[in-house]
Amino acid sequence: MVNAVQHSSSPSSGVMARIERIPGGIRIVGLRSADAATQAIAEQCQSALEQGAALLDVRGYSMADVTRVVATIADAAEFPTCFPTLRHIFSHQSPSLTLMWVKSLSPESVKIELELYVEADLA
């Protein structure tokens, strides 16, 4: 783990966004909204992406460097409302998108959790 930041509205949830070194680059895991209980999935997606952008900036990267996005969602019917945000954020590149649909996330107010991947030479 290279960097970690608490982002959950509940310290007891134990979920933290963090940057991890992986073969060929970095990934940021655990991106989710701190205000999930009061937000729709599109707002949670925007919040998670903003959090990811801030963590990328700490390492000298931007959203333009993202090559893969993994979205774990709890409601597939609501996910299309995230498309305008994703198209805006990734308007100049097309990272691959992996979608994992689960029965629920914890806590249940969380509708989406993101992972961002950047290919980078970390030598």
Coordinates of C-alpha atoms in Angstrom, one line a residue:
M1 CA 0.0 0.0 0.0
V2 CA 1.5 3.3 -1.1
N3 CA -1.1 5.8 0.1
A4 CA -4.4 5.5 2.0
V5 CA -7.2 7.8 2.9
Q6 CA -10.3 7.2 5.0
H7 CA -13.3 8.0 2.9
S8 CA -16.2 6.3 4.6
S9 CA -18.8 8.2 6.5
S10 CA -18.6 5.5 9.1
P11 CA -15.3 4.7 10.7
S12 CA -16.6 1.3 11.7
S13 CA -17.0 0.3 8.1
G14 CA -13.2 0.0 7.8
V15 CA -13.3 0.7 4.0
M16 CA -10.5 2.9 2.8
A17 CA -9.5 4.1 -0.6
R18 CA -5.9 3.2 -1.2
I19 CA -3.2 3.1 -3.9
E20 CA -1.5 -0.2 -4.5
R21 CA 1.4 -1.1 -6.7
I22 CA 0.7 -3.9 -9.1
P23 CA 2.8 -5.4 -11.9
G24 CA 2.9 -2.8 -14.6
G25 CA 1.4 0.1 -12.7
I26 CA -0.9 1.1 -9.9
R27 CA -4.5 0.7 -8.9
I28 CA -6.7 2.6 -6.6
V29 CA -9.2 0.5 -4.8
G30 CA -12.1 1.2 -2.4
L31 CA -13.4 4.4 -4.1
R32 CA -16.9 5.1 -2.8
S33 CA -18.9 8.1 -1.6
A34 CA -18.7 9.2 2.0
D35 CA -22.3 10.5 1.7
A36 CA -23.8 7.3 0.1
A37 CA -26.9 7.4 2.4
T38 CA -28.0 10.7 0.8
Q39 CA -26.9 10.2 -2.8
A40 CA -28.2 8.4 -5.9
I41 CA -25.8 6.1 -7.7
A42 CA -24.8 8.9 -10.2
E43 CA -23.8 11.2 -7.4
Q44 CA -21.9 8.4 -5.7
C45 CA -20.1 7.7 -8.9
Q46 CA -19.1 11.3 -9.3
S47 CA -17.9 11.4 -5.7
A48 CA -15.8 8.2 -6.1
L49 CA -14.2 9.6 -9.3
E50 CA -13.3 12.9 -7.6
Q51 CA -11.7 10.9 -4.8
G52 CA -9.8 8.9 -7.4
A53 CA -8.6 12.0 -9.2
A54 CA -7.3 13.4 -5.9
L55 CA -5.3 10.2 -5.2
L56 CA -4.0 10.1 -8.7
D57 CA -2.8 13.7 -8.4
V58 CA -0.8 12.7 -5.2
R59 CA 1.1 10.3 -7.4
G60 CA 1.6 12.7 -10.3
Y61 CA -1.2 11.2 -12.5
S62 CA -4.5 12.3 -13.8
M63 CA -7.7 10.7 -15.0
A64 CA -6.2 10.9 -18.5
D65 CA -3.8 8.2 -17.3
V66 CA -6.5 5.7 -16.3
T67 CA -6.5 2.6 -18.5
R68 CA -9.1 0.5 -16.7
V69 CA -12.1 1.1 -14.5
V70 CA -13.8 -1.6 -12.4
A71 CA -17.2 -0.7 -11.1
T72 CA -18.9 -2.9 -8.5
I73 CA -22.6 -2.0 -8.5
A74 CA -25.6 -3.1 -6.4
D75 CA -28.3 -2.1 -8.9
A76 CA -27.7 -2.6 -12.6
A77 CA -30.9 -0.7 -13.6
E78 CA -29.5 2.5 -12.0
F79 CA -26.0 2.2 -13.5
P80 CA -26.8 3.9 -16.8
T81 CA -27.3 7.1 -14.9
C82 CA -23.5 7.1 -14.4
F83 CA -22.8 7.2 -18.1
P84 CA -22.9 11.1 -18.5
T85 CA -20.3 11.4 -15.7
L86 CA -18.1 8.7 -17.1
R87 CA -18.3 10.2 -20.6
H88 CA -17.4 13.6 -19.2
I89 CA -14.4 12.4 -17.0
F90 CA -13.1 10.1 -19.8
S91 CA -14.0 12.3 -22.8
H92 CA -10.5 12.1 -24.3
Q93 CA -9.6 8.5 -23.7
S94 CA -11.5 5.2 -23.4
P95 CA -10.4 3.1 -20.5
S96 CA -11.7 -0.4 -20.4
L97 CA -14.7 -0.9 -18.1
T98 CA -15.4 -4.0 -16.1
L99 CA -18.7 -4.2 -14.4
M100 CA -19.4 -6.5 -11.5
W101 CA -23.0 -6.7 -10.3
V102 CA -23.4 -7.9 -6.7
K103 CA -26.5 -8.4 -4.6
S104 CA -25.5 -5.6 -2.2
L105 CA -22.6 -3.6 -1.0
S106 CA -21.9 -2.8 2.6
P107 CA -23.4 -0.7 4.0
E108 CA -26.5 -1.1 1.8
S109 CA -26.6 2.6 1.0
V110 CA -23.5 2.2 -1.1
K111 CA -24.6 1.6 -4.7
I112 CA -21.2 1.8 -6.5
E113 CA -17.5 1.2 -5.6
L114 CA -14.8 1.9 -8.1
E115 CA -11.2 0.8 -8.9
L116 CA -8.9 2.8 -11.2
Y117 CA -5.9 1.3 -12.9
V118 CA -2.9 3.1 -14.4
E119 CA -0.2 1.4 -16.5
A120 CA 3.1 3.0 -15.4
D121 CA 6.8 2.2 -15.3
L122 CA 7.5 2.3 -11.6
A123 CA 11.2 1.3 -11.9

